CSV table of C-alpha atoms in Angstrom, one decimal:
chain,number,residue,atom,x,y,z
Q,1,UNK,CA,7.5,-13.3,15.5
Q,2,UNK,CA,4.2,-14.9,14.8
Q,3,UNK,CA,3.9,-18.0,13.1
Q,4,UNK,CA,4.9,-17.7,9.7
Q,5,UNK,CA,3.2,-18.3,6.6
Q,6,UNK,CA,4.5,-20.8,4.1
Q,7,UNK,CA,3.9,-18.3,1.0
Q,8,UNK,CA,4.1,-14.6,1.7
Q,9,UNK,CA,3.7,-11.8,-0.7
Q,10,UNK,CA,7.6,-9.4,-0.1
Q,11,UNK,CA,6.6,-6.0,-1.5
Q,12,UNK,CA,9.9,-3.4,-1.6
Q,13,UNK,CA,9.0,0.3,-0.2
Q,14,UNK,CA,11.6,3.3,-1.0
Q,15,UNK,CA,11.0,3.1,2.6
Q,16,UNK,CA,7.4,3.8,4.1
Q,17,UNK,CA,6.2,0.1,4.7
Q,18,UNK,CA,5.5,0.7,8.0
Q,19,UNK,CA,2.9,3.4,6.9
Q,20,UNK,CA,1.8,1.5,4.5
Q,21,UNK,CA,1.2,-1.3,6.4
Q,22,UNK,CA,-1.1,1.2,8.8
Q,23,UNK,CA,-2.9,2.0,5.9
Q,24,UNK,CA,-3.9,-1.1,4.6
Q,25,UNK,CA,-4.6,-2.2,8.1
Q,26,UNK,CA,-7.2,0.7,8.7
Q,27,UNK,CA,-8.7,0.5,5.2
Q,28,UNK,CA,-9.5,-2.9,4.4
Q,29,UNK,CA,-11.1,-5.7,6.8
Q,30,UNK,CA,-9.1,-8.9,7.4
Q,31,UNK,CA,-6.2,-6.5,7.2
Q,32,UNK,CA,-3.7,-5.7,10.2
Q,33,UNK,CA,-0.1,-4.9,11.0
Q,34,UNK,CA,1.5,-7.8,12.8
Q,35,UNK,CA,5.2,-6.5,13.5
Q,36,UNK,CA,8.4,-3.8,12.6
Q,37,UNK,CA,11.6,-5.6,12.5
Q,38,UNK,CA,14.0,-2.9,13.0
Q,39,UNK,CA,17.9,-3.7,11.1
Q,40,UNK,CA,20.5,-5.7,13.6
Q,41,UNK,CA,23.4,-2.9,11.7
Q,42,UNK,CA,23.2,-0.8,8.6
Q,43,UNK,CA,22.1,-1.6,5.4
Q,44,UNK,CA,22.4,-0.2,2.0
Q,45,UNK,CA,19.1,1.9,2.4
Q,46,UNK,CA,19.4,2.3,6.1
Q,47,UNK,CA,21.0,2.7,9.2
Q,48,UNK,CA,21.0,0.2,12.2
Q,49,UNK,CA,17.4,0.6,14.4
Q,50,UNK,CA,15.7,2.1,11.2
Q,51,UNK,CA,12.6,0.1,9.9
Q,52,UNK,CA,13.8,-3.1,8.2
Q,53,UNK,CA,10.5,-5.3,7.4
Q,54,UNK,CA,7.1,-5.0,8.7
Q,55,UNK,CA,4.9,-8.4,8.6
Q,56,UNK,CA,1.8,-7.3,8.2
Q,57,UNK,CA,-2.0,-9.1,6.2
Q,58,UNK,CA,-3.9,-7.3,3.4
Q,59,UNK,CA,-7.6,-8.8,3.5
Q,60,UNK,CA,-6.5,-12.0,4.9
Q,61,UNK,CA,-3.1,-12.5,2.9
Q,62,UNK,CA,0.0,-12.3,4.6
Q,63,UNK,CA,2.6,-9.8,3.0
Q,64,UNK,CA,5.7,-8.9,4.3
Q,65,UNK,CA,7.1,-4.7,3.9
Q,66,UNK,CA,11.0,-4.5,2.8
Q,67,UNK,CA,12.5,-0.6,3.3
Q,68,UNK,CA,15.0,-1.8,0.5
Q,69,UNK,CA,15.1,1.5,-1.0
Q,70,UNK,CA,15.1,3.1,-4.2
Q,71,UNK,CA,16.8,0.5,-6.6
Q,72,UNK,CA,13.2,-0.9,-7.5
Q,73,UNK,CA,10.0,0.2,-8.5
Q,74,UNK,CA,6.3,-1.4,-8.9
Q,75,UNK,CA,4.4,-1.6,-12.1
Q,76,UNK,CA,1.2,-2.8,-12.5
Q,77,UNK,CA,2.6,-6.4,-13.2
Q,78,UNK,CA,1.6,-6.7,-9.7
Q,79,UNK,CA,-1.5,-6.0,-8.3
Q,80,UNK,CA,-3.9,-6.6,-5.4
Q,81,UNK,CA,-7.0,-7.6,-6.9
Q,82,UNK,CA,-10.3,-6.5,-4.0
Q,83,UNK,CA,-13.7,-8.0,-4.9
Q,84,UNK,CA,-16.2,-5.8,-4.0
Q,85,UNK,CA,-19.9,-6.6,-3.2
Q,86,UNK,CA,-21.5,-3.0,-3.6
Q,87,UNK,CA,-20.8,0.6,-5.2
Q,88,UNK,CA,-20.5,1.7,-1.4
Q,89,UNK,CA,-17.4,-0.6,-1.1
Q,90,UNK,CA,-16.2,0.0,-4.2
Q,91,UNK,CA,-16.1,3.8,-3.7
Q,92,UNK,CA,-14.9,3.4,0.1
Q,93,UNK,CA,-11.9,1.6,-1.1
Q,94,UNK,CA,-11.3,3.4,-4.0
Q,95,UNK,CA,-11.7,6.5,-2.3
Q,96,UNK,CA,-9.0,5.3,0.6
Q,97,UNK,CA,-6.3,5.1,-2.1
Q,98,UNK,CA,-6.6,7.7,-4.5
Q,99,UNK,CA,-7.4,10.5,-1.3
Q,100,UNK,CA,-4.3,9.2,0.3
Q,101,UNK,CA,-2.1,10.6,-2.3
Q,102,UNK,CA,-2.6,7.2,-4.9
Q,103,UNK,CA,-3.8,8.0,-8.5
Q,104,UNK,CA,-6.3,6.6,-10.6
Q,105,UNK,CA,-6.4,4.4,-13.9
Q,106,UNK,CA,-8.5,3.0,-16.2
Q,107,UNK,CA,-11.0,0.2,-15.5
Q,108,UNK,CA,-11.1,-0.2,-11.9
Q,109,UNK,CA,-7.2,-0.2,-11.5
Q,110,UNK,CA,-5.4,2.5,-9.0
Q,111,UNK,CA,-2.4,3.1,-7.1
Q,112,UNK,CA,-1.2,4.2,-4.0
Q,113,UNK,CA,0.7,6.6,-2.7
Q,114,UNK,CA,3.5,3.7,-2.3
Q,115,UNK,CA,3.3,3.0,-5.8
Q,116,UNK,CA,1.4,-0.4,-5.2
Q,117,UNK,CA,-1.3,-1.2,-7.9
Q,118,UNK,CA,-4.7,-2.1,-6.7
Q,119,UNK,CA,-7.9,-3.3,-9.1
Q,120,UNK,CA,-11.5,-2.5,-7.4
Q,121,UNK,CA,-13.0,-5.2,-9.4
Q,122,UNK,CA,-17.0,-4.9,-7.9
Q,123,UNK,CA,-18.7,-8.8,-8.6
Q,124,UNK,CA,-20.9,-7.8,-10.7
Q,125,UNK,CA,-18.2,-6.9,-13.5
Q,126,UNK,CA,-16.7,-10.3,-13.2
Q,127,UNK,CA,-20.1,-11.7,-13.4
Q,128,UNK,CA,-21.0,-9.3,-16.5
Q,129,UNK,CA,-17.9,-10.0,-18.4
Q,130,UNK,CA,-17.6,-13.6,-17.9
Q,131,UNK,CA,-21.4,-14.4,-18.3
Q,132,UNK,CA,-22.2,-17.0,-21.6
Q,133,UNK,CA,-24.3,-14.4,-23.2
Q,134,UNK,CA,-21.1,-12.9,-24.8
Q,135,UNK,CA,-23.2,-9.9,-26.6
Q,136,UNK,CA,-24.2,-8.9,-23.0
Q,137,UNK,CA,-20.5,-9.6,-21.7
Q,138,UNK,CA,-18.6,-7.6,-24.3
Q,139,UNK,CA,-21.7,-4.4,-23.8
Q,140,UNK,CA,-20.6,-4.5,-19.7
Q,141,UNK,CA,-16.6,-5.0,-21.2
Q,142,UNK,CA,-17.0,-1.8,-23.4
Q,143,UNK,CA,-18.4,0.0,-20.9
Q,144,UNK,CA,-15.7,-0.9,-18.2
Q,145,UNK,CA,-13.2,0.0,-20.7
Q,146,UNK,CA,-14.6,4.1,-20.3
Q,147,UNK,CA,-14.2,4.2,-16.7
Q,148,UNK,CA,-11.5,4.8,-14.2
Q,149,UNK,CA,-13.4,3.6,-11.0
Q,150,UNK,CA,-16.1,1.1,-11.6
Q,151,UNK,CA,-20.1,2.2,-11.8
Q,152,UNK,CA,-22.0,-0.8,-11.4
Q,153,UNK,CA,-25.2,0.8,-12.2
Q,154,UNK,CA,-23.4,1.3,-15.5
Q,155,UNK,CA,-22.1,-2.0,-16.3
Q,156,UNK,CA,-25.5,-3.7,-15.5
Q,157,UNK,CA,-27.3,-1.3,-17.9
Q,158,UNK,CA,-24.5,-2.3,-20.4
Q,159,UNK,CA,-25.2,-5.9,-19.9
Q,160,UNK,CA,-28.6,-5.6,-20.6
Q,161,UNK,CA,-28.3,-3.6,-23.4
């Protein structure tokens, strides 16, 4: 076991963390699986030598995989929220989630096929929405609140009006 972080993120898979893990590792940067911890007997969800946990970072933030089972579910209380610099990024990541069986949302929000909620939040929305000029900010904030994935081009021509 590596060393462990002081504050980890514990997100419950119906099973599946493992591939999730792999996912997130091969999608984002900063991102890797670090170990499976197989279960020491059975478990309510599992027998003995099935997946347990898997430790694994999502764009540098350590998170840890629980095969708990189907008792719980995600909502989009929790999200992952990934700053992106470019419409390139934003579509790559986007893209990575929705084609891997996730489903899209409104305003930059998605999930994946696990169920995990993810916002594709490109810069230049933040910058757009939180600028001083709150005309500007509330054009880019109505135009954001159209979309499903984020158009930069489109939010920029809404912030200039």
């Amino acid at each position: 076991m590596k060393h462990m972080a002081k504050n980890t993120i514990c997100l419950w898979y119906d099973g599946g963390a493992e591939e999730a893990a792999r996912f997130y590792a091969e999608t984002f940067p900063d991102s890797s699986l670090d170990a499976v911890h197989r279960a020491p007997g059975d478990f309510p969800s599992g027998k003995e030598g099935s997946v347990l946990t898997v430790e694994f970072t999502v764009l540098g933030v350590a998170c840890l995989g629980l095969n708990g089972g189907p008792a719980f579910k995600h909502s989009e209380a929790f999200s992952f929220q990934v700053a992106t610099e470019d419409q390139e990024e934003t579509d790559r990541y986007w893209n990575a989630i929705v084609g891997n069986g996730g489903e899209e949302s409104q305003c930059g929000w998605c999930k994946d096929k696990w169920g995990i909620s993810w916002q594709i939040t490109p810069v230049a929305l933040t910058k757009a929405f939180t600028s001083p000029d709150r005309a500007a900010a509330k054009r880019a904030f109505d135009a954001m609140m159209t979309m499903r994935k984020i158009d930069i081009a489109k939010i920029e021509d809404a912030f200039r009006g």
